[in-house]
Amino acid sequence: MISEPRCVVPTGDACGEGVVWHAAHAAAYWTDINRFLVHRFTPDDQCVRTWFFDEPVTALTLTDRDDTLAVILGSKVVLWEPRSDRRSEPVYRLERWPEVRLNDACADRRGSLWLGSMRNNVNADGSAGTAGGRDGILCRLDPDASATQWCCDIGIANTLAWSPDGFRFYFGDTLDNIIWVYDYDPGTGEIKNR
């Protein structure tokens, strides 16, 4: 273990986010939101590969298929196969894009994808816009493609996580500098008692 952080991949990201370790690929994937990129780093050979998307790439998550990741873009969620660069039609589209964009996401043990949004602060050319407002929502996208909104009036939706026992759900708003905890029902995927 090292005592000081060190740069292992100098990609020059404008806004690097959402590192995901993919054990089957022996690789780390992450996004550069403002440059519309997904990067992959394989420590064994020190190789970096990068893919370009047509809008901000805000988050990534594993799926139940080793060859496929869920890619959360500003306006939508697609399934993506890195080996072939195959990209599905959207499995979810965010209303009010481009005024609002998706920001963070994480899958629960049931296979549902929790998505948070915010006022869009990335211009069409990737330059930084202004964050603010209370335009964000928190919603859950279930495996049958149905979406349920759980919260609204969020500044910047961020930090989605579950307790190790699976009975607590954590969710934050960066603009309010707060993380909430909810009771989480692992059977139904419902949250309550913020």
N, C-alpha and C. Protein backbone atom coordinates (compact mmCIF):
# COMPACT_ATOMS: atom_id res chain seq x y z
N MET A 1 0.84 -1.18 0.00
CA MET A 1 0.00 0.00 0.00
C MET A 1 0.89 1.24 0.00
N ILE A 2 0.44 2.26 -0.75
CA ILE A 2 1.21 3.51 -0.80
C ILE A 2 0.63 4.50 0.20
N SER A 3 1.46 5.39 0.69
CA SER A 3 1.00 6.37 1.68
C SER A 3 0.58 7.68 1.04
N GLU A 4 1.00 7.93 -0.17
CA GLU A 4 0.65 9.17 -0.86
C GLU A 4 -0.06 8.83 -2.17
N PRO A 5 -1.10 9.59 -2.51
CA PRO A 5 -1.74 9.34 -3.80
C PRO A 5 -0.76 9.61 -4.95
N ARG A 6 -0.93 8.86 -6.03
CA ARG A 6 -0.09 9.10 -7.20
C ARG A 6 -0.94 8.91 -8.45
N CYS A 7 -0.61 9.64 -9.47
CA CYS A 7 -1.33 9.56 -10.74
C CYS A 7 -0.85 8.33 -11.49
N VAL A 8 -1.75 7.43 -11.82
CA VAL A 8 -1.39 6.26 -12.61
C VAL A 8 -1.83 6.39 -14.06
N VAL A 9 -2.78 7.30 -14.32
CA VAL A 9 -3.27 7.51 -15.69
C VAL A 9 -3.49 9.01 -15.91
N PRO A 10 -2.56 9.70 -16.54
CA PRO A 10 -2.68 11.14 -16.75
C PRO A 10 -3.55 11.47 -17.96
N THR A 11 -4.87 11.27 -17.85
CA THR A 11 -5.78 11.49 -18.98
C THR A 11 -6.21 12.94 -19.15
N GLY A 12 -5.89 13.80 -18.19
CA GLY A 12 -6.25 15.21 -18.33
C GLY A 12 -7.74 15.47 -18.30
N ASP A 13 -8.47 14.69 -17.52
CA ASP A 13 -9.93 14.83 -17.49
C ASP A 13 -10.36 16.21 -17.02
N ALA A 14 -11.41 16.73 -17.64
CA ALA A 14 -12.01 17.98 -17.21
C ALA A 14 -12.84 17.75 -15.95
N CYS A 15 -13.57 16.63 -15.93
CA CYS A 15 -14.38 16.26 -14.76
C CYS A 15 -14.46 14.74 -14.69
N GLY A 16 -13.40 14.11 -14.19
CA GLY A 16 -13.36 12.66 -14.06
C GLY A 16 -14.23 12.20 -12.91
N GLU A 17 -15.07 11.20 -13.16
CA GLU A 17 -16.04 10.74 -12.16
C GLU A 17 -16.29 9.25 -12.30
N GLY A 18 -16.89 8.68 -11.25
CA GLY A 18 -17.56 7.39 -11.31
C GLY A 18 -16.69 6.19 -11.62
N VAL A 19 -15.57 6.04 -10.95
CA VAL A 19 -14.71 4.88 -11.22
C VAL A 19 -15.43 3.60 -10.81
N VAL A 20 -15.41 2.62 -11.72
CA VAL A 20 -16.02 1.31 -11.49
C VAL A 20 -14.97 0.25 -11.80
N TRP A 21 -14.73 -0.64 -10.85
CA TRP A 21 -13.82 -1.77 -11.09
C TRP A 21 -14.61 -2.91 -11.69
N HIS A 22 -14.18 -3.42 -12.84
CA HIS A 22 -14.83 -4.53 -13.52
C HIS A 22 -13.91 -5.74 -13.38
N ALA A 23 -14.23 -6.63 -12.44
CA ALA A 23 -13.35 -7.76 -12.13
C ALA A 23 -13.16 -8.67 -13.34
N ALA A 24 -14.21 -8.93 -14.10
CA ALA A 24 -14.09 -9.82 -15.27
C ALA A 24 -13.17 -9.25 -16.34
N HIS A 25 -13.09 -7.93 -16.43
CA HIS A 25 -12.21 -7.28 -17.39
C HIS A 25 -10.86 -6.92 -16.78
N ALA A 26 -10.73 -7.11 -15.47
CA ALA A 26 -9.52 -6.70 -14.74
C ALA A 26 -9.16 -5.26 -15.10
N ALA A 27 -10.18 -4.40 -15.03
CA ALA A 27 -10.01 -3.02 -15.50
C ALA A 27 -10.86 -2.06 -14.69
N ALA A 28 -10.39 -0.83 -14.63
CA ALA A 28 -11.16 0.28 -14.06
C ALA A 28 -11.74 1.09 -15.21
N TYR A 29 -13.02 1.40 -15.12
CA TYR A 29 -13.70 2.28 -16.07
C TYR A 29 -14.09 3.55 -15.33
N TRP A 30 -14.05 4.69 -16.03
CA TRP A 30 -14.54 5.93 -15.45
C TRP A 30 -14.91 6.89 -16.57
N THR A 31 -15.54 8.00 -16.19
CA THR A 31 -16.03 8.96 -17.17
C THR A 31 -15.28 10.28 -17.07
N ASP A 32 -15.29 11.02 -18.15
CA ASP A 32 -14.94 12.44 -18.14
C ASP A 32 -16.19 13.14 -18.65
N ILE A 33 -16.96 13.69 -17.72
CA ILE A 33 -18.28 14.23 -18.05
C ILE A 33 -18.19 15.28 -19.16
N ASN A 34 -17.33 16.27 -19.00
CA ASN A 34 -17.31 17.40 -19.93
C ASN A 34 -16.71 17.09 -21.30
N ARG A 35 -15.91 16.03 -21.39
CA ARG A 35 -15.35 15.68 -22.70
C ARG A 35 -16.09 14.51 -23.34
N PHE A 36 -17.19 14.05 -22.71
CA PHE A 36 -18.08 13.02 -23.26
C PHE A 36 -17.35 11.68 -23.44
N LEU A 37 -16.48 11.33 -22.48
CA LEU A 37 -15.61 10.16 -22.63
C LEU A 37 -15.85 9.09 -21.56
N VAL A 38 -15.57 7.85 -21.97
CA VAL A 38 -15.38 6.73 -21.04
C VAL A 38 -13.95 6.25 -21.23
N HIS A 39 -13.24 6.08 -20.12
CA HIS A 39 -11.89 5.53 -20.14
C HIS A 39 -11.89 4.14 -19.51
N ARG A 40 -10.95 3.32 -19.96
CA ARG A 40 -10.69 2.03 -19.31
C ARG A 40 -9.18 1.90 -19.09
N PHE A 41 -8.79 1.53 -17.87
CA PHE A 41 -7.39 1.31 -17.54
C PHE A 41 -7.24 -0.13 -17.06
N THR A 42 -6.31 -0.86 -17.70
CA THR A 42 -5.99 -2.22 -17.27
C THR A 42 -4.61 -2.19 -16.62
N PRO A 43 -4.57 -2.36 -15.29
CA PRO A 43 -3.30 -2.27 -14.57
C PRO A 43 -2.25 -3.29 -15.02
N ASP A 44 -2.69 -4.48 -15.44
CA ASP A 44 -1.72 -5.52 -15.81
C ASP A 44 -0.78 -5.09 -16.93
N ASP A 45 -1.35 -4.40 -17.95
CA ASP A 45 -0.50 -3.97 -19.07
C ASP A 45 -0.34 -2.45 -19.15
N GLN A 46 -0.92 -1.74 -18.15
CA GLN A 46 -0.83 -0.28 -18.08
C GLN A 46 -1.45 0.40 -19.31
N CYS A 47 -2.44 -0.25 -19.90
CA CYS A 47 -3.08 0.26 -21.12
C CYS A 47 -4.31 1.09 -20.78
N VAL A 48 -4.49 2.20 -21.50
CA VAL A 48 -5.68 3.04 -21.39
C VAL A 48 -6.38 3.05 -22.74
N ARG A 49 -7.69 2.84 -22.71
CA ARG A 49 -8.49 2.95 -23.93
C ARG A 49 -9.60 3.93 -23.64
N THR A 50 -9.99 4.72 -24.64
CA THR A 50 -10.99 5.77 -24.46
C THR A 50 -12.03 5.70 -25.57
N TRP A 51 -13.31 5.92 -25.20
CA TRP A 51 -14.42 5.95 -26.14
C TRP A 51 -15.13 7.29 -26.02
N PHE A 52 -15.59 7.81 -27.15
CA PHE A 52 -16.31 9.09 -27.21
C PHE A 52 -17.80 8.82 -27.35
N PHE A 53 -18.60 9.56 -26.60
CA PHE A 53 -20.07 9.51 -26.73
C PHE A 53 -20.56 10.88 -27.20
N ASP A 54 -21.82 10.98 -27.55
CA ASP A 54 -22.32 12.20 -28.17
C ASP A 54 -22.87 13.23 -27.18
N GLU A 55 -22.74 12.98 -25.89
CA GLU A 55 -23.17 13.93 -24.87
C GLU A 55 -22.46 13.58 -23.57
N PRO A 56 -22.62 14.39 -22.52
CA PRO A 56 -21.91 14.11 -21.28
C PRO A 56 -22.14 12.68 -20.78
N VAL A 57 -21.06 12.02 -20.39
CA VAL A 57 -21.13 10.68 -19.79
C VAL A 57 -20.98 10.90 -18.29
N THR A 58 -22.05 10.66 -17.54
CA THR A 58 -22.07 11.07 -16.14
C THR A 58 -21.82 9.94 -15.15
N ALA A 59 -22.08 8.69 -15.53
CA ALA A 59 -21.88 7.56 -14.62
C ALA A 59 -21.86 6.26 -15.41
N LEU A 60 -21.32 5.24 -14.77
CA LEU A 60 -21.27 3.89 -15.32
C LEU A 60 -21.66 2.91 -14.22
N THR A 61 -22.21 1.78 -14.60
CA THR A 61 -22.45 0.73 -13.62
C THR A 61 -22.39 -0.62 -14.32
N LEU A 62 -22.02 -1.62 -13.55
CA LEU A 62 -22.00 -2.99 -14.07
C LEU A 62 -23.42 -3.48 -14.27
N THR A 63 -23.57 -4.50 -15.11
CA THR A 63 -24.86 -5.16 -15.31
C THR A 63 -24.69 -6.64 -14.97
N ASP A 64 -25.71 -7.42 -15.22
CA ASP A 64 -25.63 -8.86 -14.96
C ASP A 64 -24.93 -9.60 -16.10
N ARG A 65 -24.43 -8.87 -17.08
CA ARG A 65 -23.68 -9.47 -18.19
C ARG A 65 -22.27 -8.91 -18.18
N ASP A 66 -21.26 -9.77 -18.16
CA ASP A 66 -19.87 -9.31 -18.10
C ASP A 66 -19.46 -8.44 -19.28
N ASP A 67 -20.12 -8.64 -20.43
CA ASP A 67 -19.72 -7.90 -21.63
C ASP A 67 -20.44 -6.56 -21.77
N THR A 68 -21.30 -6.20 -20.80
CA THR A 68 -22.16 -5.03 -20.96
C THR A 68 -22.15 -4.16 -19.71
N LEU A 69 -21.98 -2.85 -19.92
CA LEU A 69 -22.12 -1.87 -18.84
C LEU A 69 -23.32 -0.98 -19.16
N ALA A 70 -23.92 -0.42 -18.11
CA ALA A 70 -24.92 0.62 -18.29
C ALA A 70 -24.17 1.95 -18.27
N VAL A 71 -24.39 2.76 -19.31
CA VAL A 71 -23.76 4.07 -19.42
C VAL A 71 -24.84 5.12 -19.22
N ILE A 72 -24.62 5.99 -18.26
CA ILE A 72 -25.56 7.05 -17.96
C ILE A 72 -25.04 8.31 -18.63
N LEU A 73 -25.79 8.78 -19.60
CA LEU A 73 -25.45 9.99 -20.35
C LEU A 73 -26.29 11.15 -19.82
N GLY A 74 -26.08 12.32 -20.31
CA GLY A 74 -26.85 13.47 -19.85
C GLY A 74 -28.34 13.28 -19.99
N SER A 75 -28.77 12.71 -21.11
CA SER A 75 -30.21 12.62 -21.40
C SER A 75 -30.80 11.22 -21.29
N LYS A 76 -29.94 10.19 -21.14
CA LYS A 76 -30.48 8.83 -21.29
C LYS A 76 -29.54 7.80 -20.68
N VAL A 77 -30.05 6.57 -20.62
CA VAL A 77 -29.26 5.42 -20.21
C VAL A 77 -29.21 4.45 -21.38
N VAL A 78 -28.00 3.99 -21.72
CA VAL A 78 -27.84 2.98 -22.77
C VAL A 78 -27.03 1.82 -22.22
N LEU A 79 -27.17 0.67 -22.86
CA LEU A 79 -26.33 -0.48 -22.56
C LEU A 79 -25.21 -0.49 -23.58
N TRP A 80 -24.00 -0.77 -23.11
CA TRP A 80 -22.81 -0.62 -23.95
C TRP A 80 -21.90 -1.82 -23.78
N GLU A 81 -21.42 -2.33 -24.92
CA GLU A 81 -20.47 -3.44 -24.93
C GLU A 81 -19.10 -2.89 -25.35
N PRO A 82 -18.18 -2.75 -24.41
CA PRO A 82 -16.88 -2.14 -24.74
C PRO A 82 -16.11 -2.88 -25.84
N ARG A 83 -16.17 -4.20 -25.85
CA ARG A 83 -15.38 -4.96 -26.83
C ARG A 83 -15.74 -4.57 -28.26
N SER A 84 -17.04 -4.44 -28.56
CA SER A 84 -17.48 -4.12 -29.92
C SER A 84 -17.89 -2.65 -30.07
N ASP A 85 -17.98 -1.93 -28.97
CA ASP A 85 -18.49 -0.56 -28.91
C ASP A 85 -19.96 -0.50 -29.34
N ARG A 86 -20.67 -1.60 -29.17
CA ARG A 86 -22.10 -1.63 -29.49
C ARG A 86 -22.86 -0.88 -28.41
N ARG A 87 -23.76 0.01 -28.85
CA ARG A 87 -24.56 0.84 -27.95
C ARG A 87 -26.04 0.61 -28.25
N SER A 88 -26.80 0.29 -27.21
CA SER A 88 -28.22 0.01 -27.40
C SER A 88 -29.00 1.30 -27.63
N GLU A 89 -30.24 1.11 -28.05
CA GLU A 89 -31.19 2.21 -28.01
C GLU A 89 -31.39 2.57 -26.54
N PRO A 90 -31.80 3.79 -26.24
CA PRO A 90 -31.97 4.17 -24.83
C PRO A 90 -32.97 3.26 -24.10
N VAL A 91 -32.61 2.88 -22.89
CA VAL A 91 -33.52 2.12 -22.04
C VAL A 91 -34.27 3.06 -21.10
N TYR A 92 -33.82 4.32 -21.07
CA TYR A 92 -34.49 5.37 -20.28
C TYR A 92 -34.10 6.71 -20.88
N ARG A 93 -35.07 7.63 -20.93
CA ARG A 93 -34.80 9.01 -21.37
C ARG A 93 -35.27 9.98 -20.29
N LEU A 94 -34.44 10.95 -19.99
CA LEU A 94 -34.76 11.96 -18.98
C LEU A 94 -35.59 13.07 -19.60
N GLU A 95 -36.68 13.41 -18.96
CA GLU A 95 -37.48 14.55 -19.42
C GLU A 95 -36.72 15.85 -19.14
N ARG A 96 -36.98 16.85 -19.95
CA ARG A 96 -36.44 18.20 -19.81
C ARG A 96 -34.98 18.33 -20.21
N TRP A 97 -34.39 17.32 -20.84
CA TRP A 97 -33.05 17.48 -21.40
C TRP A 97 -33.13 18.47 -22.55
N PRO A 98 -32.24 19.40 -22.77
CA PRO A 98 -30.95 19.58 -22.13
C PRO A 98 -30.94 20.55 -20.95
N GLU A 99 -32.11 21.05 -20.52
CA GLU A 99 -32.12 21.94 -19.36
C GLU A 99 -31.66 21.19 -18.10
N VAL A 100 -32.02 19.93 -18.01
CA VAL A 100 -31.68 19.06 -16.88
C VAL A 100 -30.89 17.88 -17.43
N ARG A 101 -29.95 17.35 -16.63
CA ARG A 101 -29.20 16.18 -17.06
C ARG A 101 -29.08 15.18 -15.93
N LEU A 102 -28.85 13.92 -16.30
CA LEU A 102 -28.54 12.90 -15.31
C LEU A 102 -27.16 13.17 -14.74
N ASN A 103 -26.94 12.79 -13.48
CA ASN A 103 -25.65 13.07 -12.86
C ASN A 103 -25.01 11.85 -12.23
N ASP A 104 -25.72 11.13 -11.38
CA ASP A 104 -25.12 9.99 -10.70
C ASP A 104 -26.08 8.83 -10.78
N ALA A 105 -25.55 7.61 -10.64
CA ALA A 105 -26.39 6.42 -10.74
C ALA A 105 -25.71 5.25 -10.06
N CYS A 106 -26.53 4.31 -9.60
CA CYS A 106 -26.00 3.09 -8.99
C CYS A 106 -27.10 2.03 -9.01
N ALA A 107 -26.71 0.79 -9.24
CA ALA A 107 -27.67 -0.31 -9.27
C ALA A 107 -27.80 -0.94 -7.89
N ASP A 108 -29.02 -1.33 -7.55
CA ASP A 108 -29.24 -2.03 -6.29
C ASP A 108 -29.16 -3.54 -6.51
N ARG A 109 -29.29 -4.30 -5.45
CA ARG A 109 -29.17 -5.76 -5.54
C ARG A 109 -30.31 -6.40 -6.32
N ARG A 110 -31.42 -5.70 -6.46
CA ARG A 110 -32.57 -6.21 -7.21
C ARG A 110 -32.37 -6.07 -8.71
N GLY A 111 -31.35 -5.29 -9.11
CA GLY A 111 -31.14 -5.04 -10.53
C GLY A 111 -31.79 -3.76 -11.02
N SER A 112 -32.29 -2.95 -10.09
CA SER A 112 -32.85 -1.65 -10.46
C SER A 112 -31.74 -0.61 -10.47
N LEU A 113 -31.85 0.35 -11.36
CA LEU A 113 -30.86 1.41 -11.49
C LEU A 113 -31.45 2.68 -10.91
N TRP A 114 -30.81 3.20 -9.87
CA TRP A 114 -31.21 4.45 -9.25
C TRP A 114 -30.46 5.58 -9.94
N LEU A 115 -31.21 6.62 -10.35
CA LEU A 115 -30.67 7.72 -11.14
C LEU A 115 -30.98 9.05 -10.47
N GLY A 116 -29.99 9.92 -10.40
CA GLY A 116 -30.20 11.27 -9.90
C GLY A 116 -29.88 12.27 -10.98
N SER A 117 -30.55 13.42 -10.93
CA SER A 117 -30.33 14.44 -11.96
C SER A 117 -30.09 15.80 -11.33
N MET A 118 -29.82 16.78 -12.19
CA MET A 118 -29.51 18.14 -11.76
C MET A 118 -29.74 19.09 -12.95
N ARG A 119 -29.71 20.39 -12.66
CA ARG A 119 -29.71 21.36 -13.76
C ARG A 119 -28.45 21.13 -14.58
N ASN A 120 -28.58 21.12 -15.89
CA ASN A 120 -27.44 20.84 -16.76
C ASN A 120 -26.42 21.96 -16.68
N ASN A 121 -25.20 21.61 -16.29
CA ASN A 121 -24.11 22.59 -16.23
C ASN A 121 -23.00 22.28 -17.22
N VAL A 122 -23.33 21.50 -18.27
CA VAL A 122 -22.37 21.20 -19.32
C VAL A 122 -22.95 21.70 -20.65
N ASN A 123 -22.27 22.64 -21.26
CA ASN A 123 -22.73 23.19 -22.54
C ASN A 123 -22.53 22.17 -23.66
N ALA A 124 -23.15 22.41 -24.80
CA ALA A 124 -23.10 21.47 -25.93
C ALA A 124 -21.67 21.19 -26.39
N ASP A 125 -20.77 22.15 -26.20
CA ASP A 125 -19.37 21.95 -26.60
C ASP A 125 -18.52 21.36 -25.47
N GLY A 126 -19.14 21.03 -24.34
CA GLY A 126 -18.42 20.46 -23.21
C GLY A 126 -17.91 21.47 -22.21
N SER A 127 -17.99 22.75 -22.54
CA SER A 127 -17.54 23.77 -21.59
C SER A 127 -18.48 23.81 -20.39
N ALA A 128 -17.96 24.33 -19.29
CA ALA A 128 -18.73 24.36 -18.05
C ALA A 128 -19.80 25.44 -18.10
N GLY A 129 -21.00 25.05 -17.71
CA GLY A 129 -22.10 25.99 -17.53
C GLY A 129 -22.25 26.27 -16.05
N THR A 130 -23.42 26.77 -15.67
CA THR A 130 -23.67 27.13 -14.28
C THR A 130 -24.59 26.11 -13.63
N ALA A 131 -24.16 25.57 -12.51
CA ALA A 131 -25.01 24.68 -11.72
C ALA A 131 -25.87 25.54 -10.80
N GLY A 132 -26.93 24.95 -10.30
CA GLY A 132 -27.80 25.67 -9.37
C GLY A 132 -29.22 25.22 -9.54
N GLY A 133 -30.10 25.89 -8.87
CA GLY A 133 -31.51 25.57 -8.97
C GLY A 133 -31.87 24.32 -8.18
N ARG A 134 -33.11 23.92 -8.33
CA ARG A 134 -33.65 22.74 -7.63
C ARG A 134 -34.38 21.88 -8.67
N ASP A 135 -33.72 21.60 -9.79
CA ASP A 135 -34.34 20.90 -10.91
C ASP A 135 -34.17 19.38 -10.85
N GLY A 136 -33.35 18.88 -9.93
CA GLY A 136 -33.00 17.47 -9.91
C GLY A 136 -34.07 16.58 -9.32
N ILE A 137 -34.01 15.31 -9.72
CA ILE A 137 -34.90 14.28 -9.19
C ILE A 137 -34.08 13.04 -8.85
N LEU A 138 -34.68 12.14 -8.10
CA LEU A 138 -34.16 10.80 -7.86
C LEU A 138 -35.22 9.84 -8.35
N CYS A 139 -34.83 8.93 -9.25
CA CYS A 139 -35.80 7.95 -9.72
C CYS A 139 -35.16 6.56 -9.76
N ARG A 140 -36.02 5.55 -9.82
CA ARG A 140 -35.56 4.16 -9.89
C ARG A 140 -36.06 3.57 -11.20
N LEU A 141 -35.12 3.04 -11.98
CA LEU A 141 -35.42 2.36 -13.24
C LEU A 141 -35.35 0.87 -12.98
N ASP A 142 -36.49 0.20 -13.11
CA ASP A 142 -36.56 -1.24 -12.82
C ASP A 142 -36.22 -2.07 -14.06
N PRO A 143 -35.90 -3.35 -13.85
CA PRO A 143 -35.53 -4.20 -14.99
C PRO A 143 -36.59 -4.28 -16.09
N ASP A 144 -37.86 -4.03 -15.76
CA ASP A 144 -38.91 -4.05 -16.79
C ASP A 144 -39.03 -2.71 -17.51
N ALA A 145 -38.09 -1.79 -17.26
CA ALA A 145 -38.00 -0.45 -17.88
C ALA A 145 -39.00 0.54 -17.31
N SER A 146 -39.73 0.18 -16.25
CA SER A 146 -40.60 1.17 -15.61
C SER A 146 -39.76 2.05 -14.70
N ALA A 147 -40.13 3.32 -14.64
CA ALA A 147 -39.39 4.29 -13.83
C ALA A 147 -40.32 4.89 -12.78
N THR A 148 -39.80 5.01 -11.55
CA THR A 148 -40.54 5.59 -10.45
C THR A 148 -39.73 6.74 -9.86
N GLN A 149 -40.38 7.91 -9.76
CA GLN A 149 -39.70 9.07 -9.16
C GLN A 149 -39.91 9.03 -7.65
N TRP A 150 -38.82 9.20 -6.89
CA TRP A 150 -38.88 9.14 -5.43
C TRP A 150 -38.69 10.49 -4.77
N CYS A 151 -37.90 11.37 -5.35
CA CYS A 151 -37.64 12.69 -4.77
C CYS A 151 -37.56 13.71 -5.89
N CYS A 152 -37.83 14.97 -5.54
CA CYS A 152 -37.67 16.07 -6.49
C CYS A 152 -37.10 17.27 -5.74
N ASP A 153 -36.94 18.38 -6.43
CA ASP A 153 -36.39 19.61 -5.85
C ASP A 153 -34.97 19.42 -5.32
N ILE A 154 -34.15 18.71 -6.09
CA ILE A 154 -32.77 18.42 -5.70
C ILE A 154 -31.85 19.36 -6.46
N GLY A 155 -30.81 19.84 -5.79
CA GLY A 155 -29.83 20.71 -6.43
C GLY A 155 -28.91 19.91 -7.35
N ILE A 156 -28.04 19.09 -6.77
CA ILE A 156 -27.17 18.21 -7.53
C ILE A 156 -27.25 16.82 -6.89
N ALA A 157 -27.92 15.90 -7.56
CA ALA A 157 -28.06 14.53 -7.06
C ALA A 157 -26.70 13.84 -7.12
N ASN A 158 -26.28 13.28 -6.00
CA ASN A 158 -24.97 12.65 -5.91
C ASN A 158 -24.97 11.60 -4.81
N THR A 159 -24.02 10.67 -4.88
CA THR A 159 -23.75 9.72 -3.81
C THR A 159 -24.93 8.80 -3.54
N LEU A 160 -25.02 7.73 -4.31
CA LEU A 160 -26.03 6.71 -4.10
C LEU A 160 -25.32 5.46 -3.60
N ALA A 161 -25.73 4.96 -2.43
CA ALA A 161 -25.07 3.80 -1.84
C ALA A 161 -26.01 3.11 -0.86
N TRP A 162 -25.71 1.84 -0.58
CA TRP A 162 -26.47 1.06 0.37
C TRP A 162 -25.56 0.60 1.50
N SER A 163 -26.15 0.42 2.66
CA SER A 163 -25.40 -0.13 3.79
C SER A 163 -25.04 -1.58 3.49
N PRO A 164 -24.00 -2.12 4.13
CA PRO A 164 -23.61 -3.51 3.87
C PRO A 164 -24.74 -4.52 4.08
N ASP A 165 -25.63 -4.27 5.04
CA ASP A 165 -26.73 -5.21 5.27
C ASP A 165 -27.88 -5.01 4.28
N GLY A 166 -27.82 -3.94 3.48
CA GLY A 166 -28.83 -3.70 2.45
C GLY A 166 -30.12 -3.06 2.93
N PHE A 167 -30.18 -2.61 4.18
CA PHE A 167 -31.43 -2.05 4.71
C PHE A 167 -31.42 -0.53 4.84
N ARG A 168 -30.35 0.12 4.41
CA ARG A 168 -30.27 1.57 4.41
C ARG A 168 -29.80 2.03 3.03
N PHE A 169 -30.40 3.13 2.59
CA PHE A 169 -30.03 3.75 1.31
C PHE A 169 -29.55 5.16 1.60
N TYR A 170 -28.41 5.54 1.01
CA TYR A 170 -27.83 6.86 1.20
C TYR A 170 -27.88 7.63 -0.11
N PHE A 171 -28.23 8.90 0.01
CA PHE A 171 -28.38 9.73 -1.18
C PHE A 171 -28.08 11.17 -0.80
N GLY A 172 -27.30 11.88 -1.64
CA GLY A 172 -26.89 13.22 -1.29
C GLY A 172 -27.29 14.29 -2.29
N ASP A 173 -27.25 15.52 -1.80
CA ASP A 173 -27.43 16.72 -2.63
C ASP A 173 -26.20 17.59 -2.40
N THR A 174 -25.37 17.68 -3.42
CA THR A 174 -24.12 18.43 -3.30
C THR A 174 -24.36 19.91 -2.99
N LEU A 175 -25.37 20.51 -3.60
CA LEU A 175 -25.62 21.94 -3.34
C LEU A 175 -26.01 22.20 -1.89
N ASP A 176 -26.71 21.27 -1.27
CA ASP A 176 -27.09 21.43 0.14
C ASP A 176 -26.02 20.89 1.09
N ASN A 177 -24.97 20.26 0.53
CA ASN A 177 -23.90 19.68 1.35
C ASN A 177 -24.47 18.70 2.38
N ILE A 178 -25.32 17.78 1.89
CA ILE A 178 -26.02 16.87 2.79
C ILE A 178 -26.11 15.48 2.18
N ILE A 179 -26.06 14.48 3.04
CA ILE A 179 -26.36 13.10 2.64
C ILE A 179 -27.50 12.62 3.53
N TRP A 180 -28.56 12.14 2.90
CA TRP A 180 -29.70 11.60 3.64
C TRP A 180 -29.56 10.09 3.74
N VAL A 181 -30.18 9.51 4.75
CA VAL A 181 -30.27 8.07 4.88
C VAL A 181 -31.76 7.71 4.93
N TYR A 182 -32.11 6.67 4.22
CA TYR A 182 -33.48 6.18 4.16
C TYR A 182 -33.51 4.72 4.61
N ASP A 183 -34.67 4.28 5.09
CA ASP A 183 -34.91 2.85 5.22
C ASP A 183 -35.11 2.31 3.81
N TYR A 184 -34.52 1.17 3.53
CA TYR A 184 -34.61 0.56 2.20
C TYR A 184 -35.16 -0.85 2.34
N ASP A 185 -36.15 -1.17 1.54
CA ASP A 185 -36.74 -2.52 1.54
C ASP A 185 -36.12 -3.31 0.40
N PRO A 186 -35.24 -4.29 0.71
CA PRO A 186 -34.58 -5.04 -0.37
C PRO A 186 -35.53 -5.88 -1.21
N GLY A 187 -36.70 -6.18 -0.69
CA GLY A 187 -37.68 -6.97 -1.45
C GLY A 187 -38.42 -6.16 -2.49
N THR A 188 -38.81 -4.93 -2.11
CA THR A 188 -39.61 -4.11 -3.01
C THR A 188 -38.81 -2.98 -3.67
N GLY A 189 -37.64 -2.64 -3.10
CA GLY A 189 -36.86 -1.53 -3.62
C GLY A 189 -37.40 -0.17 -3.21
N GLU A 190 -38.28 -0.14 -2.22
CA GLU A 190 -38.85 1.13 -1.77
C GLU A 190 -37.97 1.79 -0.72
N ILE A 191 -37.98 3.13 -0.71
CA ILE A 191 -37.29 3.89 0.33
C ILE A 191 -38.31 4.69 1.10
N LYS A 192 -38.03 4.91 2.41
CA LYS A 192 -38.93 5.72 3.25
C LYS A 192 -38.15 6.18 4.48
N ASN A 193 -38.80 7.05 5.26
CA ASN A 193 -38.25 7.56 6.51
C ASN A 193 -36.90 8.25 6.32
N ARG A 194 -36.86 9.28 5.49
CA ARG A 194 -35.62 10.02 5.26
C ARG A 194 -35.14 10.66 6.54
